[in-house]
Short mmCIF file of the C-alpha atoms (twelve columns), coordinates in Angstrom:
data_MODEL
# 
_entry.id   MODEL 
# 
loop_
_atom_site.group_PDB 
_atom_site.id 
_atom_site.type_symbol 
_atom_site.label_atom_id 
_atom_site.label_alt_id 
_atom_site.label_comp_id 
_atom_site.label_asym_id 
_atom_site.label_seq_id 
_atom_site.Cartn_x 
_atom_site.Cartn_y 
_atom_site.Cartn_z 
_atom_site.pdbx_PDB_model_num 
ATOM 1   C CA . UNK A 1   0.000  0.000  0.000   1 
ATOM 2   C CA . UNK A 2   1.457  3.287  -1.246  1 
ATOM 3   C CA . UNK A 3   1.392  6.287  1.403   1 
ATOM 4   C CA . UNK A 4   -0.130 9.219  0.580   1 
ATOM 5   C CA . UNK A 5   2.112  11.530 2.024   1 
ATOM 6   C CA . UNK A 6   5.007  10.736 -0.538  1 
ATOM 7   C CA . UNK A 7   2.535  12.781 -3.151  1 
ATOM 8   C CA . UNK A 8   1.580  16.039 -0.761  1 
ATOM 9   C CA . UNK A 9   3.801  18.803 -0.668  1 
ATOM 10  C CA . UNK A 10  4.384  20.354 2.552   1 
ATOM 11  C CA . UNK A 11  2.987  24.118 3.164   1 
ATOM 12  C CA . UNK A 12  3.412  26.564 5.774   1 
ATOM 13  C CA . UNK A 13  0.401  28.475 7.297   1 
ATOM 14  C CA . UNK A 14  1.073  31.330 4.934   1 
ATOM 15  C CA . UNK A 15  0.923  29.467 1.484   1 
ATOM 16  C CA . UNK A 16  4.328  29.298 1.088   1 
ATOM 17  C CA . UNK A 17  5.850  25.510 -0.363  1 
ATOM 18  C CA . UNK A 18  8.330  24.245 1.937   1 
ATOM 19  C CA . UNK A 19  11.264 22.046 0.110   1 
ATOM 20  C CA . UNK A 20  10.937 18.178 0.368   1 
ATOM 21  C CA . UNK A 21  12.313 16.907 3.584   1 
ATOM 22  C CA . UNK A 22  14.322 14.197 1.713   1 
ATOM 23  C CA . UNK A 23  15.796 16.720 -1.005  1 
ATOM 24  C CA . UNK A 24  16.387 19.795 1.695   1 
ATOM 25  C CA . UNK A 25  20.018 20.695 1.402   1 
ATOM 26  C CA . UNK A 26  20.425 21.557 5.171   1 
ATOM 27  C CA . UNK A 27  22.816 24.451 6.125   1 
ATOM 28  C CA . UNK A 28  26.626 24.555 7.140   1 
ATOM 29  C CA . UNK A 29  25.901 27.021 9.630   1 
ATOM 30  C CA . UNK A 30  23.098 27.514 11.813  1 
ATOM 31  C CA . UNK A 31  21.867 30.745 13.812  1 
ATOM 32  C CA . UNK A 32  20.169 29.531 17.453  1 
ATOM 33  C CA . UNK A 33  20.322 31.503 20.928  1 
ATOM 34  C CA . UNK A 34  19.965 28.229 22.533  1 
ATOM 35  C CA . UNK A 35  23.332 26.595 20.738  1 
ATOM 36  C CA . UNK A 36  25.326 27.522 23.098  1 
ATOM 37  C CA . UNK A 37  23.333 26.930 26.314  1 
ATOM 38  C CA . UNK A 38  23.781 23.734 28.190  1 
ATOM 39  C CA . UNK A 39  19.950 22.051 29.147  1 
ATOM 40  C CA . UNK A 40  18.824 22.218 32.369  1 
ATOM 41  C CA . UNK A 41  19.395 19.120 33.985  1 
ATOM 42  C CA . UNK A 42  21.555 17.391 31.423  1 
ATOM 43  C CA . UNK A 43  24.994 16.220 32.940  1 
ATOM 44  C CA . UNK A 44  28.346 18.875 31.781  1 
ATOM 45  C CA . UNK A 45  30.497 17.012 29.213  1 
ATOM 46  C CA . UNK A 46  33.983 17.294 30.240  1 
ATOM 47  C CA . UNK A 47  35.030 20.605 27.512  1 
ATOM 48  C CA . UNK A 48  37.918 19.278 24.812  1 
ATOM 49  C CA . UNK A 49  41.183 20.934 24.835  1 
ATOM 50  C CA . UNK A 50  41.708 23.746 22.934  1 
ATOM 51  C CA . UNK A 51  43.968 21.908 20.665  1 
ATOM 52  C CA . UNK A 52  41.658 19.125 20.120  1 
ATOM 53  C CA . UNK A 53  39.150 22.003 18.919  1 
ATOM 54  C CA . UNK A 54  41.277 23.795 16.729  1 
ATOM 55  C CA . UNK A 55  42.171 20.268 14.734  1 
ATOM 56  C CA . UNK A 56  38.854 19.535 15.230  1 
ATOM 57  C CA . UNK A 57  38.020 23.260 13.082  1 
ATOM 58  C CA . UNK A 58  40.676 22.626 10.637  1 
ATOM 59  C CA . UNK A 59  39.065 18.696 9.549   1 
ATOM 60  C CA . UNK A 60  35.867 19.564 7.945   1 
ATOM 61  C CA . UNK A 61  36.803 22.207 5.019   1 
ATOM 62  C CA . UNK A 62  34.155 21.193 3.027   1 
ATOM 63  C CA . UNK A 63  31.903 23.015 5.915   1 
ATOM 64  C CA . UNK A 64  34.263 26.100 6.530   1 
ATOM 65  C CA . UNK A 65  33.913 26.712 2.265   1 
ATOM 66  C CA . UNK A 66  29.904 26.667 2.644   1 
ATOM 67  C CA . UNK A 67  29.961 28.511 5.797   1 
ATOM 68  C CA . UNK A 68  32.082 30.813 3.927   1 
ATOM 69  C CA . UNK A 69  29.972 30.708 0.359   1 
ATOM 70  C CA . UNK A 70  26.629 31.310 3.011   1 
ATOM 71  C CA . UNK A 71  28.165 34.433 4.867   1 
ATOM 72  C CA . UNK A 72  29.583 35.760 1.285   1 
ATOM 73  C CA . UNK A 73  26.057 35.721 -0.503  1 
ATOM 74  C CA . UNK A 74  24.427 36.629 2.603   1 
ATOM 75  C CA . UNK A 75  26.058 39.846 2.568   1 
ATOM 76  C CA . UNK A 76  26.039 40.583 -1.228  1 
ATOM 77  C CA . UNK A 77  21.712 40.401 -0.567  1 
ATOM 78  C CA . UNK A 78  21.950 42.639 2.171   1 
ATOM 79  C CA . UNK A 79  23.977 45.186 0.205   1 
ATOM 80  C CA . UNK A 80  21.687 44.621 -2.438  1 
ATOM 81  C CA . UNK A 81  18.854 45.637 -0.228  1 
ATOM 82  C CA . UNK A 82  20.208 48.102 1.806   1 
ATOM 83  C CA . UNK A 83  18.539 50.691 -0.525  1 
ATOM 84  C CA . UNK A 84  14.891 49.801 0.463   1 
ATOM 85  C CA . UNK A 85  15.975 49.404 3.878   1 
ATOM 86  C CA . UNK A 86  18.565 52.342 5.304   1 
ATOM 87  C CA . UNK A 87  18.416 54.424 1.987   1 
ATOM 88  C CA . UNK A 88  16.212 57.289 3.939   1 
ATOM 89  C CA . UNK A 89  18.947 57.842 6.273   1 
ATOM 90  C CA . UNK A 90  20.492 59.573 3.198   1 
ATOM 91  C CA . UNK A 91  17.938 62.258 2.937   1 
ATOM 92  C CA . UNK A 92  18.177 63.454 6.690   1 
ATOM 93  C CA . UNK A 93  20.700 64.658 8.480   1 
ATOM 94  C CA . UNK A 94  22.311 63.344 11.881  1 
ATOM 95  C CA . UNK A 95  19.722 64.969 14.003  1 
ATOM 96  C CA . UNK A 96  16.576 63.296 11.827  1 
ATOM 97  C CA . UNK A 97  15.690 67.020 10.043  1 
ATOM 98  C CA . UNK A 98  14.964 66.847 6.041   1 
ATOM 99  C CA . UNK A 99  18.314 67.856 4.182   1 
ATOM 100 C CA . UNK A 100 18.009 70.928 1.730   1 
ATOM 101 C CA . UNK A 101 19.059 69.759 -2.080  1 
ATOM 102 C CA . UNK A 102 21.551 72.567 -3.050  1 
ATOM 103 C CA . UNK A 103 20.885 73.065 -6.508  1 
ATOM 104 C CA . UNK A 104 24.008 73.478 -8.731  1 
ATOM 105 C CA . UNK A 105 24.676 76.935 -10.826 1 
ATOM 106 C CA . UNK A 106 23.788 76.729 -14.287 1 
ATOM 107 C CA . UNK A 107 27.452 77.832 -15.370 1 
ATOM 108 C CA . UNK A 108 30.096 77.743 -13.854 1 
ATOM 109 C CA . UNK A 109 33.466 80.094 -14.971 1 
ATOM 110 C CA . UNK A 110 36.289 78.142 -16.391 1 
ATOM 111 C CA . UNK A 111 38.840 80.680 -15.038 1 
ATOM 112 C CA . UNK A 112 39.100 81.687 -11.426 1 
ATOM 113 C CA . UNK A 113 39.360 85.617 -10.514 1 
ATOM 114 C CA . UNK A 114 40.917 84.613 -6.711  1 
ATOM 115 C CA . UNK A 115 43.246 81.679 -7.483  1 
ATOM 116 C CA . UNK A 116 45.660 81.364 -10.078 1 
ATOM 117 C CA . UNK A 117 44.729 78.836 -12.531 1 
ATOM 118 C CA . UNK A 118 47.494 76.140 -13.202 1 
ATOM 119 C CA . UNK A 119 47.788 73.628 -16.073 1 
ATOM 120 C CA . UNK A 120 49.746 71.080 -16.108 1 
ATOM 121 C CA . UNK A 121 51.779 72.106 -12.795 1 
ATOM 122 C CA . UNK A 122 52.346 75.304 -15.049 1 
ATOM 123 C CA . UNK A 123 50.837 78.509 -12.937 1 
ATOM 124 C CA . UNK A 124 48.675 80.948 -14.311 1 
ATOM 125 C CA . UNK A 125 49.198 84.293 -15.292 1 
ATOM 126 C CA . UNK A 126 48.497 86.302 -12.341 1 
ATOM 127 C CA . UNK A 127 51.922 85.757 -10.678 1 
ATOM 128 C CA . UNK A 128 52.675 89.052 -9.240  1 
ATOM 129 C CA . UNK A 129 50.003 88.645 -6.586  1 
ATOM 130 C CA . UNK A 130 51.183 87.644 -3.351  1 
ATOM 131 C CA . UNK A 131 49.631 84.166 -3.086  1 
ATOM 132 C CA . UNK A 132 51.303 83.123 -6.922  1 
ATOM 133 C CA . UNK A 133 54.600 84.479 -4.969  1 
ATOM 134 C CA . UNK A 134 54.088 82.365 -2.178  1 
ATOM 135 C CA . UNK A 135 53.302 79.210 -4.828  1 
ATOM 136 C CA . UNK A 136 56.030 79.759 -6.746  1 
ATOM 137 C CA . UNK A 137 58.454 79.881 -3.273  1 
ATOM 138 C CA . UNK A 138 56.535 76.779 -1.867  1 
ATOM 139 C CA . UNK A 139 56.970 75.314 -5.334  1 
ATOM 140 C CA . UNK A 140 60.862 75.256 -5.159  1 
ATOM 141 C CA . UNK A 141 61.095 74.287 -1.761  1 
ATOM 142 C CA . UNK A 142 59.168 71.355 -2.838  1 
ATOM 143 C CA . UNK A 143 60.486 70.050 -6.036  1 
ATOM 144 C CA . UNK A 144 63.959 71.214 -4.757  1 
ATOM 145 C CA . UNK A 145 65.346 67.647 -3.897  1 
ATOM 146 C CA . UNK A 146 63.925 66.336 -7.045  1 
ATOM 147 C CA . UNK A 147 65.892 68.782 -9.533  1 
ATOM 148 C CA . UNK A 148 69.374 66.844 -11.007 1 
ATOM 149 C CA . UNK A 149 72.058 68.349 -9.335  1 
ATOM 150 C CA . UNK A 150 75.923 68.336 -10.436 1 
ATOM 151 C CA . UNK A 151 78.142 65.511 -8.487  1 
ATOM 152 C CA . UNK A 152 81.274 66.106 -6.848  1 
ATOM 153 C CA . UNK A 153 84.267 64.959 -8.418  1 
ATOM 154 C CA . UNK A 154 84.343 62.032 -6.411  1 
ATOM 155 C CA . UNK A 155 81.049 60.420 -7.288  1 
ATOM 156 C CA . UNK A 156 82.231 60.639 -11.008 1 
ATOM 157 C CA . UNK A 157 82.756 57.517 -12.980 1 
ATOM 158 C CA . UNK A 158 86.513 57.457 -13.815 1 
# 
């Protein structure tokens, strides 16, 4: 006599189709408060060394890869869906008021009236005002040990 349940899929309360016991891929890692609690009334095991737990670790590599492969995708949905979820914060500031878009000029001047304008580490034309002085003495200071610089007779190949 054939059993019934073979043929019924399993269902949760909500509608939602649970995977078939025998065909459930169970997880390498598993997320309980209670794993780490001893039950009441159950008798202590005597706690391994810590050497015997670190080769203990090291055996089963096939379970650190899909603990590994779970924590890696698990983190790739959450970044996924951290949008939907903390993407408001982005619109208030740190005391929870609305930020203020600033909107951007319409045009903007190539050429700057207060700062002179350098290309290509060249500087601008406005170098008799007193901040292109003060570049071009900060400038030498700078570059100073990089300039080539005539050796002494002595470090001269011969």
């Amino acid at each position: 006599m054939g059993s019934r349940h073979d043929t019924i899929q399993r269902s949760t309360s909500a509608g939602y189709r649970l995977p078939d016991r025998r065909t459930a891929q169970q997880l390498a890692s598993t997320s309980s408060v209670s794993f780490n609690k001893s039950v009441t009334g159950a008798q202590p095991t005597s706690q391994p060394s810590t050497k015997e737990k670190e080769n203990r670790c090291w055996e089963d590599t096939v379970r650190h890869d899909q603990v590994w492969r779970e924590f890696v995708e698990a983190e790739r949905r959450g970044g996924k869906r951290w949008h939907e979820n903390w993407g408001f914060l982005k619109e208030y500031d740190s005391l929870g008021n609305k930020k203020e878009v600033e909107e951007l000029p319409k045009e903007v001047p190539l050429f700057s009236d207060r700062i002179p304008n350098t290309t290509n580490q060249t500087i601008g034309s406005r170098m008799n005002t007193e901040l292109g002085k003060t570049l071009v003495y900060m400038n030498y200071f700078l570059t100073g040990g990089n300039q080539k610089k005539k050796l002494g007779s002595e470090l001269l190949p011969s």
